[in-house]
Coordinates of C-alpha atoms in Angstrom, one line a residue:
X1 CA 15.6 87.8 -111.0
X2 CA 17.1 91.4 -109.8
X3 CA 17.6 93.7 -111.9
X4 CA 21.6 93.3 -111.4
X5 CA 21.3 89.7 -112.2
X6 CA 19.3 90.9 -115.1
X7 CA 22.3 93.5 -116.3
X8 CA 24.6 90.8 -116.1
X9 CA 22.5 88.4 -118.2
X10 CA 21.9 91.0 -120.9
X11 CA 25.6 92.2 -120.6
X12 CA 26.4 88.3 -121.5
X13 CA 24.2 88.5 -124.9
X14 CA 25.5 92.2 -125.8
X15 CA 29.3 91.2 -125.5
X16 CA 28.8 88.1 -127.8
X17 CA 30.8 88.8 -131.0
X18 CA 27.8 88.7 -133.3
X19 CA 25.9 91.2 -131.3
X20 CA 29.4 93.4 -130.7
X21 CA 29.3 93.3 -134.2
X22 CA 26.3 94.5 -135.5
X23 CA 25.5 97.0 -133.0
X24 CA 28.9 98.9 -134.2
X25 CA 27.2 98.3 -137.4
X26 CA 23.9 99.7 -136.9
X27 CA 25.5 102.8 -135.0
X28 CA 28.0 103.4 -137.6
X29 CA 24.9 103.4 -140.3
X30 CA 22.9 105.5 -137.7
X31 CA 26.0 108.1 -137.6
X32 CA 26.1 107.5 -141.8
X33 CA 22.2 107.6 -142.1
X34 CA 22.0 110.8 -139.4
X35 CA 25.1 112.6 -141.0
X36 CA 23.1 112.4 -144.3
X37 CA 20.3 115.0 -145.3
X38 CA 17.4 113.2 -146.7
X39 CA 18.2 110.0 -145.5
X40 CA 16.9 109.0 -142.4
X41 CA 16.3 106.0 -139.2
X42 CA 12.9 105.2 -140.4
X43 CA 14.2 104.7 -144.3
X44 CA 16.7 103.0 -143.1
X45 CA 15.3 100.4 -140.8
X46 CA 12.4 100.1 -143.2
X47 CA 14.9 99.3 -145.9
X48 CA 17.1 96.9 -143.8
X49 CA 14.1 94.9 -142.3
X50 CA 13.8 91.8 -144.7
X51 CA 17.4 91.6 -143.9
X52 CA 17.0 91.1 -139.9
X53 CA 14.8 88.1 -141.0
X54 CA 18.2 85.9 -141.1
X55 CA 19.6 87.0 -137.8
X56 CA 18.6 85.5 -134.4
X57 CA 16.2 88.6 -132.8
X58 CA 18.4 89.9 -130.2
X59 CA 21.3 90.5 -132.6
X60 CA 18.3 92.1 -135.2
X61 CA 17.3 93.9 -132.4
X62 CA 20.4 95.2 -131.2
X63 CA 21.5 96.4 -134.6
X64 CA 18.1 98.6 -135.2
X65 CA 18.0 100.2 -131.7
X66 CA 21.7 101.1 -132.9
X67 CA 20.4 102.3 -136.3
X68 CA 18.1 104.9 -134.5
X69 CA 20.1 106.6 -131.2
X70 CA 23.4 106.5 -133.8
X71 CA 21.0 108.5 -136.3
X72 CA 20.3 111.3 -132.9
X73 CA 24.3 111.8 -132.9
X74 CA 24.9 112.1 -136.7
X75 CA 22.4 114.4 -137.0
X76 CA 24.0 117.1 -135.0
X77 CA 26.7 117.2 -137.4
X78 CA 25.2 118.5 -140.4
X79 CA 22.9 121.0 -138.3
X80 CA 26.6 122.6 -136.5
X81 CA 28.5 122.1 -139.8
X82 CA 25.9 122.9 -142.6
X83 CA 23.1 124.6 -140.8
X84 CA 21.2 121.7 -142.2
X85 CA 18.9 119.1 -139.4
X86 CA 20.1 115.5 -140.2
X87 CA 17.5 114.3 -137.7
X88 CA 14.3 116.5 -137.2
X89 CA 15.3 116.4 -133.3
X90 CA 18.2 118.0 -134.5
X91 CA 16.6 121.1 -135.9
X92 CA 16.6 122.9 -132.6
X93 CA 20.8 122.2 -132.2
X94 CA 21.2 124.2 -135.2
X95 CA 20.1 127.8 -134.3
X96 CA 23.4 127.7 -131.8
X97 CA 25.6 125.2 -133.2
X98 CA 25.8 126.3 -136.7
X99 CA 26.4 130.1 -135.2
X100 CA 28.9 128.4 -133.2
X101 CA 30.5 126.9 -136.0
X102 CA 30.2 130.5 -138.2
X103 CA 32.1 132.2 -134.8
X104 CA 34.9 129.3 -135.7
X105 CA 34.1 127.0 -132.7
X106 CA 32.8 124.4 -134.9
X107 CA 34.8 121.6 -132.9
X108 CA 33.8 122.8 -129.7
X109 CA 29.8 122.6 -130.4
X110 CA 30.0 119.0 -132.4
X111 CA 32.4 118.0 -128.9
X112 CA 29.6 119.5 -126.5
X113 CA 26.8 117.7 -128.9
X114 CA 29.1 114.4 -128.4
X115 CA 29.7 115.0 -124.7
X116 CA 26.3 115.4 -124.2
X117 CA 24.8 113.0 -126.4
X118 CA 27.3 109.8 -124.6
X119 CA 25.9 111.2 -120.6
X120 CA 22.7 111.4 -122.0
X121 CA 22.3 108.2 -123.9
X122 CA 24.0 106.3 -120.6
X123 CA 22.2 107.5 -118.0
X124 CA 18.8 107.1 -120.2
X125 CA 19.8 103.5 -120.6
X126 CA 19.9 103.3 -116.8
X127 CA 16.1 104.8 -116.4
X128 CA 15.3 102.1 -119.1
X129 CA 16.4 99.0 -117.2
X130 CA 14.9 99.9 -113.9
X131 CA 11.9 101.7 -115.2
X132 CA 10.9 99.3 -117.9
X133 CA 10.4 96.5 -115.8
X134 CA 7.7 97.8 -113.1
X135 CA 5.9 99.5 -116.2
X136 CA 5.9 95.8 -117.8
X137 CA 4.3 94.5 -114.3
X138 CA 1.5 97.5 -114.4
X139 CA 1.0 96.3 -118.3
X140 CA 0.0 92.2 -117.2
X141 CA -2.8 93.9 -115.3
X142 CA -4.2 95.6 -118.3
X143 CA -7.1 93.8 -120.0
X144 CA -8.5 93.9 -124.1
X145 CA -10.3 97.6 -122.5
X146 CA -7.3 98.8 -121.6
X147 CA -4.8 98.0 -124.1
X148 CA -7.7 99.5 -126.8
X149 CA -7.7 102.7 -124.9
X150 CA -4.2 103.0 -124.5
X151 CA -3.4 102.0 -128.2
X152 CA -5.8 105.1 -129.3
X153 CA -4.0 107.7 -126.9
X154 CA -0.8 106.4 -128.5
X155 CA -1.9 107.1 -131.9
X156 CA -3.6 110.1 -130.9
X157 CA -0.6 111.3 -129.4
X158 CA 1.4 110.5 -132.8
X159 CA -1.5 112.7 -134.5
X160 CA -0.4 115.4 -132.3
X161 CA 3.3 115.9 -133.0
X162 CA 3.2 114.9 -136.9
X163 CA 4.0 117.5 -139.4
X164 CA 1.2 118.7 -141.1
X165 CA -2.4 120.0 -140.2
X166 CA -4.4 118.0 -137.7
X167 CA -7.0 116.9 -140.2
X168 CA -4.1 115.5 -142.7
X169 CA -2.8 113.7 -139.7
X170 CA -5.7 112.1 -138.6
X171 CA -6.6 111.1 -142.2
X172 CA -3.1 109.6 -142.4
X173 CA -3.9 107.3 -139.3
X174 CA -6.9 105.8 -140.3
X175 CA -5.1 105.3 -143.6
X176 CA -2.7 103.5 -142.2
X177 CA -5.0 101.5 -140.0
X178 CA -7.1 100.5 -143.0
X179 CA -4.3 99.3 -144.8
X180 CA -3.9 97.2 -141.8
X181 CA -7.0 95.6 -142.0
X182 CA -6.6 94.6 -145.5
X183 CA -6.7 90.3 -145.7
X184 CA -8.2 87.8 -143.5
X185 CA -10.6 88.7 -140.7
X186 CA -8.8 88.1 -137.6
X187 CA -11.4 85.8 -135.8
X188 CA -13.4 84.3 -138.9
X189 CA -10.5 84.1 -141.8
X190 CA -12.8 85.7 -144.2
X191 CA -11.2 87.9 -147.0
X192 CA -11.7 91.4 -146.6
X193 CA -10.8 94.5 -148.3
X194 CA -8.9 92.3 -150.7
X195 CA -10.2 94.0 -154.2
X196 CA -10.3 90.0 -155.0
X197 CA -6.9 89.9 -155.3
X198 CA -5.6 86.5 -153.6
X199 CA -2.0 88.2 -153.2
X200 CA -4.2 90.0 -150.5
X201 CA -5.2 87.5 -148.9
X202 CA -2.2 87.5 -146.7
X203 CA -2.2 91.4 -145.8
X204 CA 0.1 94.5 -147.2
X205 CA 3.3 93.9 -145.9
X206 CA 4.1 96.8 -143.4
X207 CA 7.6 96.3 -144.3
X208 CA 6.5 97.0 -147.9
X209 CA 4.6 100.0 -147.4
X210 CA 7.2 101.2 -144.6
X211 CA 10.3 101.0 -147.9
X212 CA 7.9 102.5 -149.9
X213 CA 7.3 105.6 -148.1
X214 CA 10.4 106.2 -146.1
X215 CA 12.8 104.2 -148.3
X216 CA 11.7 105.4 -152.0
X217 CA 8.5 108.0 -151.4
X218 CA 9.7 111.0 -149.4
X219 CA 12.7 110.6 -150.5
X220 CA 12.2 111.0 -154.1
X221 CA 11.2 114.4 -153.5
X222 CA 14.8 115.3 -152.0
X223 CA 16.1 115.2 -155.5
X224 CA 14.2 118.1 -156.7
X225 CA 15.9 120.4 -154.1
X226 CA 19.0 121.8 -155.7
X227 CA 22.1 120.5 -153.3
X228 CA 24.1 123.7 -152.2
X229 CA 25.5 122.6 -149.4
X230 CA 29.0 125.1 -148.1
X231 CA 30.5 122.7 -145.2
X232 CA 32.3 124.5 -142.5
X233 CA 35.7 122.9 -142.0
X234 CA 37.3 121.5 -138.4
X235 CA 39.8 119.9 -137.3
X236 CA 40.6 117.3 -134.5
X237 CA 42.7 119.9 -132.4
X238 CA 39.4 121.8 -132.3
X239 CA 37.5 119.4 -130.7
X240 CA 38.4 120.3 -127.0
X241 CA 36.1 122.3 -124.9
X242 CA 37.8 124.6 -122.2
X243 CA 36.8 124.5 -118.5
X244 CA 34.5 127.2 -118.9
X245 CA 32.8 125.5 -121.5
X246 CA 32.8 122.2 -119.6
X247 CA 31.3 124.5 -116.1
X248 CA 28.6 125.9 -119.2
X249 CA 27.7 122.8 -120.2
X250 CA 27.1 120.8 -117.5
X251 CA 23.9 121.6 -116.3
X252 CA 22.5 121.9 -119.5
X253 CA 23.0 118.0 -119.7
X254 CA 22.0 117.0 -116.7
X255 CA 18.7 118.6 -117.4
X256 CA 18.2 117.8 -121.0
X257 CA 18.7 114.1 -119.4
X258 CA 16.2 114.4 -117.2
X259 CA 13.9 116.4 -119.8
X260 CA 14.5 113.7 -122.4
X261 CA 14.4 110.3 -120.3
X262 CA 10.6 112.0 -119.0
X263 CA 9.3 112.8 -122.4
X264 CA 10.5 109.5 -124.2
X265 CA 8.6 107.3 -122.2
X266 CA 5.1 109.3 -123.0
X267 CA 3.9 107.1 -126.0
X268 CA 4.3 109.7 -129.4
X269 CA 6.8 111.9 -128.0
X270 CA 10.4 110.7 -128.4
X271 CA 13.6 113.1 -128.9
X272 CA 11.6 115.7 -130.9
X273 CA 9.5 117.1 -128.0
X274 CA 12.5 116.4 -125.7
X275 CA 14.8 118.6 -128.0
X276 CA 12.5 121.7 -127.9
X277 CA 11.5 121.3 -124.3
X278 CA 15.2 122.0 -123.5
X279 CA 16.0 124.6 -125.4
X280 CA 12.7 126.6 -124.1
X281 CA 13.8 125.3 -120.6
X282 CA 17.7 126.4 -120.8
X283 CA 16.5 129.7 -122.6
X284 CA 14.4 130.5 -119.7
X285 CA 17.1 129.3 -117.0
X286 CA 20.2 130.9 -118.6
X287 CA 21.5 134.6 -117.4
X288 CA 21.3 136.9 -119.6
X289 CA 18.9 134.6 -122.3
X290 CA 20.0 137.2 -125.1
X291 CA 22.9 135.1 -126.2
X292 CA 20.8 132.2 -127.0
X293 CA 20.1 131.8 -131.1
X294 CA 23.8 134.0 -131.3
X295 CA 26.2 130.5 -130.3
X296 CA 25.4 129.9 -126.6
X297 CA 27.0 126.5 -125.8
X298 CA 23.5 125.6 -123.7
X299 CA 21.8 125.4 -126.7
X300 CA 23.5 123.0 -127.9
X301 CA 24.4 120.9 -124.7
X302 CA 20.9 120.5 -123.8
X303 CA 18.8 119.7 -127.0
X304 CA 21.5 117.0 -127.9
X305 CA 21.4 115.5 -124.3
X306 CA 17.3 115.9 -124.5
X307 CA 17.1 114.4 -128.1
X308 CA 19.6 111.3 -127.1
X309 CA 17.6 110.6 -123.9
X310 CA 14.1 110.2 -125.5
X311 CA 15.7 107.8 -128.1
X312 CA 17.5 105.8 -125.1
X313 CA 13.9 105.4 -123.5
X314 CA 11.1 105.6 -125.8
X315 CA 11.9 101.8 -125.9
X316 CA 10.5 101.5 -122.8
X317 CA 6.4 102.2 -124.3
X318 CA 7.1 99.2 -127.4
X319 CA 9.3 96.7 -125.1
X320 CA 6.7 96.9 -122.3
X321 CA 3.3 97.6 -123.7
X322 CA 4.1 97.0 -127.1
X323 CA 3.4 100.5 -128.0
X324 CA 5.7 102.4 -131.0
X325 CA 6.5 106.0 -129.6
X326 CA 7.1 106.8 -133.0
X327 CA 7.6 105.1 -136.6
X328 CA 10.8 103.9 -136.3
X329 CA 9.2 102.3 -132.7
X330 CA 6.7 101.1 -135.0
X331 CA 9.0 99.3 -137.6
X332 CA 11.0 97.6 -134.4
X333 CA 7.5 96.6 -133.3
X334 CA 7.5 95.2 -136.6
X335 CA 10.8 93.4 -136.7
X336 CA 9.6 91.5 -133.8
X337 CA 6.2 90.1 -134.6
X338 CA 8.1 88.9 -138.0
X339 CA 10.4 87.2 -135.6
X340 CA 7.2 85.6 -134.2
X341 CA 7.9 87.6 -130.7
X342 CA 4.9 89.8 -129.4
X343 CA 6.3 93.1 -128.0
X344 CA 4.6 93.8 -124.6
X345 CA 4.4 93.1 -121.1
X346 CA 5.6 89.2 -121.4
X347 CA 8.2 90.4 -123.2
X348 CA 10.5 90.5 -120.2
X349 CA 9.6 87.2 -118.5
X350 CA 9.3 85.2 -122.2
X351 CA 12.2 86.7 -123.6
X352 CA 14.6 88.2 -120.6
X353 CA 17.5 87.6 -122.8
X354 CA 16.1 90.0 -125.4
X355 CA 14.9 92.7 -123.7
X356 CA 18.2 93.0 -121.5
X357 CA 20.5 91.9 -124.1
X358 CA 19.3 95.6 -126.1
X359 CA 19.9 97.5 -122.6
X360 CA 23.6 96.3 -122.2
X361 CA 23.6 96.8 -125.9
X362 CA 23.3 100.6 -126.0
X363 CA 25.8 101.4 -123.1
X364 CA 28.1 99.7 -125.4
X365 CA 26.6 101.4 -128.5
X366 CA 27.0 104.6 -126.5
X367 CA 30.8 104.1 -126.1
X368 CA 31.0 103.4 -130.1
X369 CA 29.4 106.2 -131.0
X370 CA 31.8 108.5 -128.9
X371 CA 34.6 107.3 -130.2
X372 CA 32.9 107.6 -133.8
X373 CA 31.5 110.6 -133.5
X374 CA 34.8 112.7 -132.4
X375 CA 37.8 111.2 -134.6
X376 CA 35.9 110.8 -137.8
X377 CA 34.4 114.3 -137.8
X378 CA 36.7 114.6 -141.1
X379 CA 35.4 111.7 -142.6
X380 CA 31.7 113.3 -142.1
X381 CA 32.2 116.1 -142.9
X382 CA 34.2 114.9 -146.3
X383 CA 30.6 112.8 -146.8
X384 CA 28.1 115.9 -146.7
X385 CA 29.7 116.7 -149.8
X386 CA 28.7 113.4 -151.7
X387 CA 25.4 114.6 -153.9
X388 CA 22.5 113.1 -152.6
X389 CA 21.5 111.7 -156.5
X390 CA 24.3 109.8 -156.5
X391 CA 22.9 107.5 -153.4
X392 CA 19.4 107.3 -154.7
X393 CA 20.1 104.4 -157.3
X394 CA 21.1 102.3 -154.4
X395 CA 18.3 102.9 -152.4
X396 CA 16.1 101.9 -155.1
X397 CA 17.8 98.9 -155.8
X398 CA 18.3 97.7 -152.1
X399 CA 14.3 98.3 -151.3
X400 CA 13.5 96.2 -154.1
X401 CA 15.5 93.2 -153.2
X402 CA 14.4 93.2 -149.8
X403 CA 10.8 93.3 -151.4
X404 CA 11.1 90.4 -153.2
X405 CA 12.9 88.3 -150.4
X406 CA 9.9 88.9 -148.4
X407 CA 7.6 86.5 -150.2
X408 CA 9.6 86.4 -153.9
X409 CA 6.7 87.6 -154.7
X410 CA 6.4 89.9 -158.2
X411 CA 2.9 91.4 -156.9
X412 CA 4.8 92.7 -154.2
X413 CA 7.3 94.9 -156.5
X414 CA 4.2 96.9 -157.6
X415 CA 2.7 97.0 -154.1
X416 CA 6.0 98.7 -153.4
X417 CA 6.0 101.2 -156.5
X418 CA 2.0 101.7 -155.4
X419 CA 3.1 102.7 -152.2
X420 CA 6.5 104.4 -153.5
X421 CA 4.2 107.4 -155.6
X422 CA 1.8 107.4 -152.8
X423 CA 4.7 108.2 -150.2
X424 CA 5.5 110.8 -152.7
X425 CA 2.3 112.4 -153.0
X426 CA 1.9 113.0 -149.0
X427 CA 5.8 114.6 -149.3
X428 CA 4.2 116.5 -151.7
X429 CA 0.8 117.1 -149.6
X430 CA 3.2 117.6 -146.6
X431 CA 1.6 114.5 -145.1
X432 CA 3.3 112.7 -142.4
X433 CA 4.0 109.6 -143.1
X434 CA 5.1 108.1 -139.2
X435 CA 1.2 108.0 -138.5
X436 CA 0.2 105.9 -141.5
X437 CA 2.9 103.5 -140.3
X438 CA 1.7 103.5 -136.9
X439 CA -2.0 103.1 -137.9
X440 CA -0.9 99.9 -139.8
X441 CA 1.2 98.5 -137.1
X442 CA -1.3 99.0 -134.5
X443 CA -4.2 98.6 -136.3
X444 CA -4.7 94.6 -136.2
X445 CA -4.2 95.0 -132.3
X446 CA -6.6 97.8 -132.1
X447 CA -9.3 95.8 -133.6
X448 CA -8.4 92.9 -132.0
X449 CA -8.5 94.2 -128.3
X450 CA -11.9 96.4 -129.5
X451 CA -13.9 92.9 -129.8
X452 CA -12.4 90.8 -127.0
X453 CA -13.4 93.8 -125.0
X454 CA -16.7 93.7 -126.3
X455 CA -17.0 90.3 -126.1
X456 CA -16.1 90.4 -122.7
X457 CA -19.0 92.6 -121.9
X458 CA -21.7 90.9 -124.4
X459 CA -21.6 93.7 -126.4
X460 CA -21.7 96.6 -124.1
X461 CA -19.6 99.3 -124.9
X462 CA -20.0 100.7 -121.5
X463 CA -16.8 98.4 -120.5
X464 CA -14.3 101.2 -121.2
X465 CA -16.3 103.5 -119.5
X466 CA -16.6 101.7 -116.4
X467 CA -13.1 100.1 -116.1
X468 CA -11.0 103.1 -114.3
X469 CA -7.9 102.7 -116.2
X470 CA -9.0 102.7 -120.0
X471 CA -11.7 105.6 -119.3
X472 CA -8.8 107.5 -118.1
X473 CA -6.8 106.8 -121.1
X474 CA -9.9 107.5 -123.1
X475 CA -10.8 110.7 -121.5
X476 CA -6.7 112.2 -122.0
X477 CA -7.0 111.1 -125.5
X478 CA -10.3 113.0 -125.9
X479 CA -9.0 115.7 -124.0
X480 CA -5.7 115.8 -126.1
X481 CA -7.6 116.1 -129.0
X482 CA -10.0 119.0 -128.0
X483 CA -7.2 121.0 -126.8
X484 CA -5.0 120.9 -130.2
X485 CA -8.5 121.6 -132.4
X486 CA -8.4 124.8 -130.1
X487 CA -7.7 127.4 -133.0
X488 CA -4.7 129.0 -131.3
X489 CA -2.7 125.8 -130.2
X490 CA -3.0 124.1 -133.3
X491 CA -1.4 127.2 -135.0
X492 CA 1.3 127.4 -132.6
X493 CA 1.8 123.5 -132.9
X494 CA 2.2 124.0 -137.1
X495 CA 4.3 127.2 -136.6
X496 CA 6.6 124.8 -134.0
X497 CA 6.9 122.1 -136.9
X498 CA 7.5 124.6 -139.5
X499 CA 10.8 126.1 -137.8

């Protein structure tokens, strides 16, 4: 099948009214979720999860991929209008767009984020559909050594850009791939790490541990900030760019594109990286650079496009190899396998209809969340004034019904409180979460491919030395790490996340 046959096939699934549906449902929560400070993709796909289990798994699918590349375009808003990040990729659009909005061309810098964003997120959904596929083909030829090897450079690689010291984050992956471990042993069925509790004996529930530190957890501690929040006003007239800003921003998008579809297929990257790359890339390119950081229109045109394009394609690493580029990658990973659908390189030829019906999906998503985005800039804006106190009693009440539809289990209501105050306690720590949830999701696969790889070579563990492929892996992830303990770029790494 060609990959225009393929379009056609997946445009089939994504114009079905069910699917229409719900992915202007998930990107209208992913504008809501992204418009919202404090609220998030990953709490919001961890919270909606035990309610994908009713819906066939391209529609589930299709609704969570809009959850997340919505949440890129909300989050622009509040960091032009309020000077406040939605969306962590968004941090960088607010040194220019909020100073844009403060010069009074707060329409003009949420159109350019818009602009910008829809280019981005279309042509990124192009580089998805032919891309994915010949990485998928490379992925059948990888054996148990190189899936292990390529499995620890992804959660290496997660290590890297968390927030937080390097130790923390490291401590927060084996964590999470403990946690993983926790029931029956995958080859003999024994118990293990159960505490002799037969609720165990199943495993934790990443779903459960996933509400309970995105959903309840980190989220807990945005109550104890005092809300102060002075929204700048706009209005729909605003909203036009003139054709100097349109000759401005142009470039800037077609190279925050390019940037961002790059960077988002590197396992642990995503739109964060691709955000910051811009900037430092249209800083460097612009003439004069001094009006960056004082409302230059680059600085927004290219983050946005950057941070939109890594969302479109860090697919490509889960649907593929069934690798998470980052936590909410990881809870998509997770949808899936509850689905009973493996994520990987078979993904394609098992399930065609899935992996191209999410493709087609997004270029219609993308259309949606223009015409969101633009006219109901009121309606956001009227939102960021809604105390964040008022939405926490839902949140509670919503992560503990999908608990209990999980299993209708009560054990699993404290597992969820257990894991609520420890999600707390690493806000608190300033302990990334995303790596624990990665550790857990990839931690049963890690193991697994570990001993059929030894198996393989009767015990030997010089197999991933002496396959080419997985002592490459190996050796960059190695390498990774040695260059980020180096004293000076592990400061400059915390200083980057702390801006």
């Amino acid at each position: 099948m060609d990959t225009l046959s393929s379009i056609l096939l997946g445009l089939n699934q994504a114009i079905l009214p069910v699917n229409l549906f719900w992915c202007f449902t998930g990107a209208l929560l992913g504008t809501l979720v992204g418009v919202l400070p404090g609220l998030g993709p990953a709490a919001t796909v961890a919270i909606l999860l035990p309610f994908t289990m009713g819906l066939d798994p391209v529609t589930a699918l299709i609704m969570l991929a809009g959850i997340y590349y919505g949440a890129q375009y909300g989050g622009s808003t509040t960091a032009i209008l309020l000077n406040l990040p939605g969306e962590a990729s968004s941090v960088i659009t607010a040194i220019d767009g909020y100073r844009m909005a403060r010069n009074g061309r707060a329409g003009v810098a949420l159109a350019t984020a818009g602009i910008g964003s829809f280019i981005a997120g279309t042509i990124a959904t192009f580089v998805l559909a032919f891309f994915a596929p010949a990485l998928a083909e490379v992925g059948l030829m990888f054996g148990p050594a190189e899936y292990f090897a390529v499995m620890v450079l992804g959660l290496l690689t997660s290590v890297v850009l968390a927030r937080g010291s390097l130790p923390m984050a490291l401590g927060m992956v084996f964590t999470g791939i403990l946690v993983g471990l926790v029931g029956q042993d995958v080859q003999t069925a024994v118990p293990r790490f159960t505490l002799g509790l037969e609720d165990l004996s199943g495993g934790v529930n990443f779903v459960i541990v996933a509400m309970g530190m995105f959903g309840i957890g980190e989220l807990v501690r945005d109550l104890e900030n005092p809300e102060n929040r002075t929204v700048i006003r706009t209005t729909l007239a605003s909203l036009v760019p003139s054709r100097r800003d349109f000759r401005r921003m142009a470039m800037p998008i077609l190279r925050g594109t390019g940037i961002g579809s790059v960077l988002g297929l590197l396992p642990g990257s995503g739109a964060l990286l691709a955000s910051f790359a811009s900037y430092a890339v249209e800083k460097r390119v612009a003439r004069p650079p001094e009006g960056f950081g004082n409302g230059a229109i680059e600085g927004v045109a290219g983050p946005e496009s950057a941070n939109n394009a890594g969302a479109q394609t860090s697919f490509v690493p889960l649907l593929t190899l069934g690798l998470p580029a980052n936590a909410v990658m990881a809870l998509m990973a997770g949808a899936l396998i509850m689905q009973g659908i493996a994520p990987g390189p078979t993904l394609i030829s098992e399930h065609p209809t899935i992996f191209w019906g999410v493709i087609a999906s997004m270029w219609i998503g993308n259309a949606m969340l223009l015409v969101l985005n633009l006219p109901l800039i009121g309606l956001w804006t009227s939102l960021l004034t809604v105390p964040f106190r008022y939405l926490y009693p839902a949140i509670i009440i919503f992560c503990a019904i999908g608990t209990l539809s999980l299993n209708n289990a009560p054990f699993d209501l404290w597992l969820l409180a257990g894991f609520s105050l420890a999600g707390y306690v690493f806000s608190k720590l300033e302990c990334d979460p995303a790596p624990l949830i990665m550790g857990m999701i990839l931690g049963p696969a890690l193991e697994e491919n570990f001993r059929r790889a030894m198996s393989v070579a009767k015990g030997n563990p010089a197999i991933f030395i002496h396959r080419p492929i997985a002592a490459t892996l190996l050796a960059l992830a190695v390498l990774l790490l040695v260059i980020m303990l180096l004293p000076k770029v592990n400061a400059a790494r915390e200083e980057a996340f702390q801006e």
